[in-house]
Coordinates of C-alpha atoms in Angstrom, one line a residue:
M10 CA -0.1 -0.5 -0.2
E11 CA 3.0 2.1 0.7
I12 CA 4.4 1.5 -2.8
R13 CA 1.0 2.7 -4.7
A14 CA 0.1 5.5 -2.9
P15 CA 2.1 7.7 -5.3
Y16 CA 1.1 6.8 -7.8
I17 CA -2.5 7.4 -7.1
I18 CA -1.5 11.1 -5.7
V19 CA 0.2 11.4 -9.2
G20 CA -2.6 10.4 -11.3
A21 CA -4.8 12.3 -9.2
F22 CA -2.8 15.4 -10.1
V23 CA -2.1 14.5 -13.8
L24 CA -6.3 13.9 -14.6
S25 CA -6.7 17.8 -12.2
A26 CA -3.5 19.2 -15.1
I27 CA -5.7 18.5 -18.1
V28 CA -9.2 19.2 -16.8
A29 CA -7.6 22.6 -16.0
V30 CA -6.2 22.7 -19.4
F31 CA -9.4 22.1 -21.0
G32 CA -10.8 24.5 -18.7
F33 CA -8.7 27.4 -19.5
V34 CA -9.1 26.7 -23.4
Y35 CA -13.1 26.5 -22.7
W36 CA -12.8 30.5 -20.5
L37 CA -10.6 31.8 -23.4
N38 CA -13.4 30.4 -26.5
N39 CA -16.0 31.7 -24.9
V40 CA -15.2 34.6 -22.0
G41 CA -11.1 35.8 -22.3
G42 CA -11.3 36.9 -25.3
I43 CA -10.6 34.7 -28.6
G44 CA -14.2 33.2 -29.2
K45 CA -16.0 34.2 -32.5
R46 CA -15.5 37.6 -33.4
E47 CA -16.4 39.5 -36.2
T48 CA -14.7 42.5 -38.1
Y49 CA -15.6 46.1 -39.2
Q50 CA -14.0 48.6 -41.3
L51 CA -13.8 52.5 -39.6
V52 CA -12.8 55.6 -41.4
F53 CA -11.2 58.5 -39.6
T54 CA -11.1 61.6 -41.6
D55 CA -9.0 63.8 -38.5
P56 CA -5.3 62.3 -37.3
V57 CA -5.8 59.2 -34.9
S58 CA -2.9 60.3 -32.3
G59 CA -2.1 57.9 -30.2
L60 CA -4.0 54.9 -31.5
L61 CA -2.7 51.5 -31.0
V62 CA -3.0 48.1 -33.3
G63 CA -4.5 45.7 -29.5
A64 CA -6.5 49.2 -28.2
G65 CA -9.2 48.8 -26.7
V66 CA -12.8 48.8 -28.7
L67 CA -15.8 50.2 -26.4
F68 CA -19.7 50.0 -26.8
N69 CA -21.9 52.2 -24.8
G70 CA -18.2 52.2 -22.6
I71 CA -17.9 48.6 -21.7
R72 CA -15.2 47.2 -23.5
V73 CA -16.1 44.0 -26.7
G74 CA -13.1 44.2 -28.5
E75 CA -9.7 45.5 -29.8
V76 CA -8.4 47.1 -32.8
T77 CA -6.5 44.6 -35.3
A78 CA -5.2 46.4 -38.3
L79 CA -4.0 50.2 -38.8
E80 CA -3.0 51.6 -42.3
L81 CA -3.2 54.7 -44.1
V82 CA -5.2 55.4 -48.0
P83 CA -2.3 56.5 -50.1
E84 CA -5.5 58.2 -52.6
R85 CA -7.3 60.1 -49.7
P86 CA -4.5 61.5 -47.3
R87 CA -7.0 62.5 -44.2
E88 CA -8.0 59.3 -43.9
V89 CA -7.3 56.5 -41.8
R90 CA -8.3 53.3 -42.1
A91 CA -8.7 50.9 -39.0
K92 CA -10.3 47.6 -38.9
I93 CA -11.4 46.4 -35.4
A94 CA -12.6 42.6 -34.4
V95 CA -15.5 42.7 -31.5
A96 CA -17.3 40.1 -29.7
E97 CA -20.3 38.5 -31.7
H98 CA -23.7 39.8 -31.2
T99 CA -22.3 43.1 -30.4
P100 CA -24.9 45.6 -32.2
V101 CA -22.8 47.8 -35.1
H102 CA -25.4 48.8 -36.9
S103 CA -25.6 51.2 -39.7
D104 CA -26.4 54.0 -37.4
T105 CA -23.8 53.0 -35.0
R106 CA -21.5 56.2 -33.9
V107 CA -17.9 56.0 -34.2
G108 CA -15.5 58.3 -32.2
L109 CA -12.2 58.3 -30.2
D110 CA -11.8 58.5 -26.4
F111 CA -9.4 59.1 -23.9
Q112 CA -8.6 56.7 -20.7
G113 CA -7.0 57.5 -17.4
L114 CA -4.6 60.1 -16.6
T115 CA -2.0 59.5 -19.6
G116 CA -5.3 59.5 -22.0
V117 CA -5.0 56.3 -24.2
P118 CA -7.0 56.6 -26.7
V119 CA -9.6 53.6 -27.3
I120 CA -12.3 53.4 -29.7
A121 CA -15.5 54.0 -28.9
L122 CA -18.9 52.8 -30.5
E123 CA -21.6 54.6 -29.7
G124 CA -25.8 52.5 -30.1
G125 CA -27.9 54.5 -32.5
D126 CA -31.3 56.0 -32.3
D127 CA -33.3 53.5 -34.2
P128 CA -33.3 49.9 -33.2
A129 CA -34.7 48.6 -36.3
S130 CA -32.1 50.2 -38.3
P131 CA -29.9 46.9 -40.3
P132 CA -26.5 46.1 -39.4
A133 CA -22.9 47.7 -40.8
R134 CA -22.0 46.2 -44.0
G135 CA -19.5 48.5 -44.6
P136 CA -17.5 50.9 -43.4
L137 CA -18.1 52.7 -40.6
V138 CA -17.0 56.6 -41.0
A139 CA -16.4 58.9 -37.6
E140 CA -17.9 61.9 -37.1
K141 CA -15.7 65.1 -37.7
G142 CA -13.5 65.7 -34.5
A143 CA -13.0 62.3 -33.3
G144 CA -10.1 62.4 -33.1
R145 CA -9.4 65.4 -31.2
S146 CA -8.2 65.0 -28.2
M147 CA -8.9 66.6 -24.9
T148 CA -5.3 68.8 -25.0
Q149 CA -5.6 69.3 -29.1
A150 CA -9.6 70.1 -28.3
A151 CA -8.3 73.2 -25.6
R152 CA -4.9 73.9 -27.9
D153 CA -8.0 74.9 -30.9
A154 CA -9.7 77.1 -28.4
L155 CA -7.3 79.3 -26.7
R156 CA -6.4 79.5 -29.9
R157 CA -9.6 81.2 -31.3
V158 CA -9.5 83.1 -28.5
D159 CA -6.0 84.3 -29.3
A160 CA -7.6 85.0 -32.7
V161 CA -10.4 87.1 -31.2
L162 CA -8.4 89.0 -28.8
S163 CA -5.6 90.3 -31.4
E164 CA -8.7 91.0 -33.8
N165 CA -10.6 93.5 -31.0
A166 CA -7.9 95.0 -29.4
A167 CA -7.7 98.5 -30.1
P168 CA -11.3 98.0 -28.8
L169 CA -10.7 96.2 -26.1
H170 CA -7.8 98.9 -24.7
S171 CA -10.8 101.6 -25.3
T172 CA -13.2 100.1 -22.5
I173 CA -10.4 99.1 -20.4
D174 CA -9.4 103.3 -20.6
N175 CA -13.5 104.0 -20.0
L176 CA -13.9 102.0 -17.2
S177 CA -10.6 103.3 -15.8
T178 CA -12.4 107.0 -16.3
F179 CA -15.2 105.3 -15.3
A180 CA -13.7 104.5 -11.7
E181 CA -12.1 107.4 -11.4
G182 CA -14.9 109.6 -11.5
L183 CA -16.8 107.7 -8.8
A184 CA -14.0 107.8 -6.7
R185 CA -13.9 112.3 -6.8
N186 CA -18.0 111.5 -6.2
T187 CA -17.7 109.6 -3.4
S188 CA -19.2 111.2 -1.0
K189 CA -22.2 112.6 -3.3
L190 CA -23.1 108.9 -4.3
D191 CA -22.7 108.6 -0.2
G192 CA -25.9 111.1 0.1
I193 CA -27.8 109.2 -3.2
V194 CA -27.8 105.6 -1.3
A195 CA -28.8 107.5 2.0
G196 CA -31.6 108.9 0.1
L197 CA -32.4 105.8 -1.8
E198 CA -32.2 103.6 1.7
R199 CA -34.3 106.6 3.6
M200 CA -37.5 106.3 0.4
T201 CA -37.1 102.2 0.9
G202 CA -37.5 102.7 4.8
G203 CA -34.0 101.5 5.0
G204 CA -30.9 103.0 6.8
T205 CA -31.3 105.6 9.8
P206 CA -35.4 107.1 10.1
A207 CA -35.1 110.6 8.6
P208 CA -36.0 113.2 11.6
R209 CA -40.0 114.1 11.9
K210 CA -40.6 117.7 9.7
V211 CA -42.3 120.2 11.3
V212 CA -45.3 121.3 8.9
Y213 CA -46.5 124.7 8.5
D214 CA -50.0 125.7 6.5
L215 CA -51.6 128.0 5.6
H216 CA -54.6 129.8 6.8
A217 CA -58.1 130.9 5.2
V218 CA -59.4 134.6 5.7
D219 CA -61.7 134.2 8.4
S220 CA -63.5 137.4 8.4
F221 CA -64.6 139.8 5.6
G222 CA -65.6 142.6 7.9
L223 CA -67.3 146.3 6.2
Q224 CA -66.4 144.3 2.7
H225 CA -69.0 141.8 2.9
H226 CA -71.7 143.1 0.4
A227 CA -72.1 141.2 -2.3
A228 CA -73.2 138.0 -3.0
L229 CA -70.7 135.4 -5.0
P230 CA -72.2 134.6 -9.0
A231 CA -73.5 130.7 -9.4
P232 CA -72.5 128.5 -10.0
L233 CA -68.5 128.6 -9.7
I234 CA -65.7 126.2 -10.3
I235 CA -62.2 126.6 -8.6
A236 CA -59.7 124.1 -10.0
E237 CA -56.5 123.0 -8.3
P238 CA -53.8 126.0 -9.5
T239 CA -51.8 125.0 -12.6
A240 CA -47.7 126.1 -11.2
I241 CA -44.3 124.8 -12.9
T242 CA -43.1 121.8 -11.5
H243 CA -40.9 123.8 -9.6
L244 CA -43.3 124.9 -7.5
Q245 CA -45.3 121.6 -7.6
T246 CA -44.1 120.7 -3.7
Q247 CA -44.0 121.2 -0.2
R248 CA -40.7 122.6 0.3
F249 CA -40.0 126.3 1.3
L250 CA -38.3 127.5 -2.2
F251 CA -35.9 130.8 -1.8
S252 CA -34.8 132.7 -4.4
P253 CA -31.8 132.4 -5.4
E254 CA -32.4 128.6 -5.2
E255 CA -30.1 127.2 -2.5
E256 CA -30.3 125.4 0.2
N257 CA -30.7 127.3 3.9
Q258 CA -30.0 126.0 7.0
G259 CA -32.8 125.5 9.4
F260 CA -35.1 124.3 6.6
E261 CA -34.2 121.0 5.1
A262 CA -36.8 119.6 8.8
V263 CA -39.9 122.1 7.3
Q264 CA -42.4 121.4 5.0
W265 CA -46.2 122.9 4.0
S266 CA -49.0 121.0 4.8
D267 CA -49.6 119.7 1.3
S268 CA -48.1 120.7 -2.5
L269 CA -48.4 124.8 -2.9
P270 CA -50.8 124.4 -6.1
A271 CA -52.7 122.0 -3.7
L272 CA -53.1 124.4 0.0
V273 CA -53.7 127.2 -2.1
Q274 CA -56.8 125.4 -3.7
A275 CA -57.7 124.3 0.1
R276 CA -58.0 127.7 1.5
L277 CA -59.1 129.1 -1.7
L278 CA -61.7 127.8 -1.5
Q279 CA -62.4 127.8 2.5
S280 CA -62.2 131.7 2.5
F281 CA -65.0 131.4 -0.4
E282 CA -67.1 129.4 1.7
N283 CA -66.3 131.7 4.9
Y284 CA -67.2 135.0 2.6
D285 CA -70.8 133.3 1.2
I286 CA -71.5 129.9 2.1
A287 CA -74.5 129.5 -0.2
H288 CA -72.8 130.4 -3.7
A289 CA -68.9 129.4 -2.9
P290 CA -67.6 128.1 -5.8
F291 CA -67.0 124.0 -6.2
R292 CA -64.0 121.9 -6.7
A293 CA -63.1 120.3 -10.1
D294 CA -64.8 117.1 -9.2
S295 CA -68.0 118.0 -7.1
G296 CA -69.3 116.7 -11.3
V297 CA -71.5 120.1 -11.5
E298 CA -71.9 120.6 -15.3
G299 CA -72.9 124.2 -17.1
A300 CA -70.5 126.2 -14.5
S301 CA -67.7 128.8 -15.4
R302 CA -64.6 128.7 -13.8
L303 CA -62.4 129.8 -11.8
L304 CA -58.7 129.0 -13.1
I305 CA -55.6 130.5 -10.9
D306 CA -51.8 129.8 -12.1
L307 CA -49.4 129.8 -9.5
R308 CA -46.4 132.2 -10.7
R309 CA -44.2 132.4 -7.2
F310 CA -44.6 131.8 -4.1
E311 CA -40.9 132.2 -2.8
I312 CA -39.0 133.5 0.1
V313 CA -36.7 136.3 -1.7
L314 CA -33.3 136.8 0.1
G315 CA -31.5 139.5 0.6
T316 CA -30.7 141.8 3.6
Q317 CA -34.6 142.0 4.1
P318 CA -35.2 138.7 3.2
R319 CA -39.4 138.6 2.1
A320 CA -42.3 136.2 1.4
I321 CA -43.6 136.7 -1.8
I322 CA -46.9 134.3 -3.6
S323 CA -48.0 136.0 -7.0
F324 CA -51.1 133.7 -9.6
S325 CA -52.7 135.0 -12.2
A326 CA -57.0 134.3 -11.8
K327 CA -59.4 134.1 -14.6
I328 CA -63.0 133.8 -14.7
V329 CA -63.7 131.6 -17.9
D330 CA -67.7 130.7 -19.3
Q331 CA -68.8 127.6 -20.3
N332 CA -67.8 128.2 -24.1
G333 CA -63.7 129.1 -23.1
Q334 CA -64.0 132.8 -23.1
V335 CA -62.3 134.6 -20.8
K336 CA -64.6 136.9 -19.3
V337 CA -61.8 138.7 -16.9
A338 CA -59.0 138.0 -15.7
K339 CA -56.4 139.7 -12.9
I340 CA -53.0 139.6 -11.4
L341 CA -52.5 139.7 -7.6
D342 CA -48.9 139.5 -5.7
D343 CA -48.4 140.5 -2.4
S344 CA -44.9 140.2 -0.3
E345 CA -44.2 140.6 3.0
E346 CA -41.2 141.3 5.0
M347 CA -39.7 138.9 7.5
T348 CA -38.1 140.2 10.2
S349 CA -35.7 136.9 10.5
L350 CA -34.9 134.2 8.1
T351 CA -36.2 131.6 10.5
P352 CA -39.3 128.6 9.2
P353 CA -41.9 130.3 11.8
E354 CA -40.7 133.9 10.8
A355 CA -41.0 132.5 6.9
A356 CA -44.6 130.8 7.5
A357 CA -46.1 133.4 9.4
A358 CA -45.3 136.0 6.4
F359 CA -46.2 133.5 3.6
D360 CA -49.3 133.1 5.6
R361 CA -49.9 137.2 6.2
A362 CA -49.3 137.4 2.1
F363 CA -51.8 134.3 1.3
G364 CA -54.6 136.3 3.5
A365 CA -54.0 139.9 1.3
L366 CA -54.2 137.8 -1.8
A367 CA -57.7 135.4 -0.9
R368 CA -59.5 138.7 0.3
E369 CA -58.8 140.6 -2.6
L370 CA -59.6 137.9 -4.5
V371 CA -62.8 137.3 -3.3
M372 CA -63.4 141.1 -3.6
W373 CA -62.9 140.6 -6.9
V374 CA -64.6 138.0 -8.2
A375 CA -68.1 138.9 -6.0
A376 CA -67.5 142.1 -7.9
T377 CA -67.7 140.2 -11.3
D378 CA -70.9 140.0 -12.8

C-alpha cells in the first residue's frame, strides 16, 4: 500500500492538470477574448493621435474588442482606416456612431462605439465613418479653443483697450464723487425705509380768511368751479423755496402741509365759503356742469433772500365761461417782510401775504357780474 500511494497521487494530479487545461481553453474561447469575433472597417477623417493596434474597443462604455489593424489611404491623405474585431452579437448597426475616447490620466486612446437611435436599423455592412473631430484629444481641443480666443483678442485689441480706458475713467469719476454717491445711497435708503430714519419734519399751513368785515356786501356769482391751480414743476412741492435757489440751514426739516397748488386751492375754497357759503365755488371733481371756472395759475411762492428777506406770493386769476371765453382776468401778488430767516417767521410772512391775496381775490370775484 505504501508503494502504490504515490502513483495514485500522481494520477490525480495529472487528471487535474488536464481538466484545468481544457477549462482554460474553454474560457479563452468563450469568455477570455479569443472566441468568435466579427470584424468591421472604420474610417477616420481626422488624425488618430496615439491609437495603436491592440487598443480597446468600447461599445456604450463596455469593452467588446480591440483594434486589429491600422492603415493609411494613399489616395486620400486625410483618412485613416482601422479594422476592429468585436465580440459576436455586438449590436453594431449602420447608424452606430464612431469616435475616439481618451482614458486615464495619460489619455490612452480607445475606439468608442455608441449605439444609434433606431433599433430597427440594419447591421453594418460597409465601413463606418467616424464623426468629424472624433480624433481630437482634450489637449488638442483646448489648444484650438485657446487659438480662437487669441485670434479674437488680436482682432479686437483696440476696442478692448478703449473699454479698459473707459472703465478706468469711470472708476476715477466714482472716486472723485464718493461723498455724493454716499448721499444718493442714503437718500434711497430713506425712501425705501432702510437705514437711519429721517427726523420728522415740522409742518406749516396757510389759513383761510375768516372775516371780511364791512367789505362783505355782494354775493358771489353762482355757479363757479375752482380747479387746482396750475404751476410749473418747481412749484409743485412741499418745500420752502428760495430765490436765488439754495439750501438754507434750518429749513431742511420743515415743509408745507400739502403741495403748494393743492394747499392754495384748499384755502381759497375755504375763504370763499367763509365769505358766502351759499354761493361758494365748487371743486372741479364735484360733478357740477354748466358752470364758469375760476382758473388760478401759481407764479411765485418763495422767499427772496437779501438784507431784508421777503415772502412773495403771486398768481393770476381768470374767470372762463362755459364756452371757454375769458370773461375777466387779474394778476395778484403780495410780499411780506421777515424779521429773521427762520421757518416760523417765514411761515407767518407767507400766511399774511396769502391772507391779503385771498381777501382781494374773493372781493374781485364778488364784484364780477
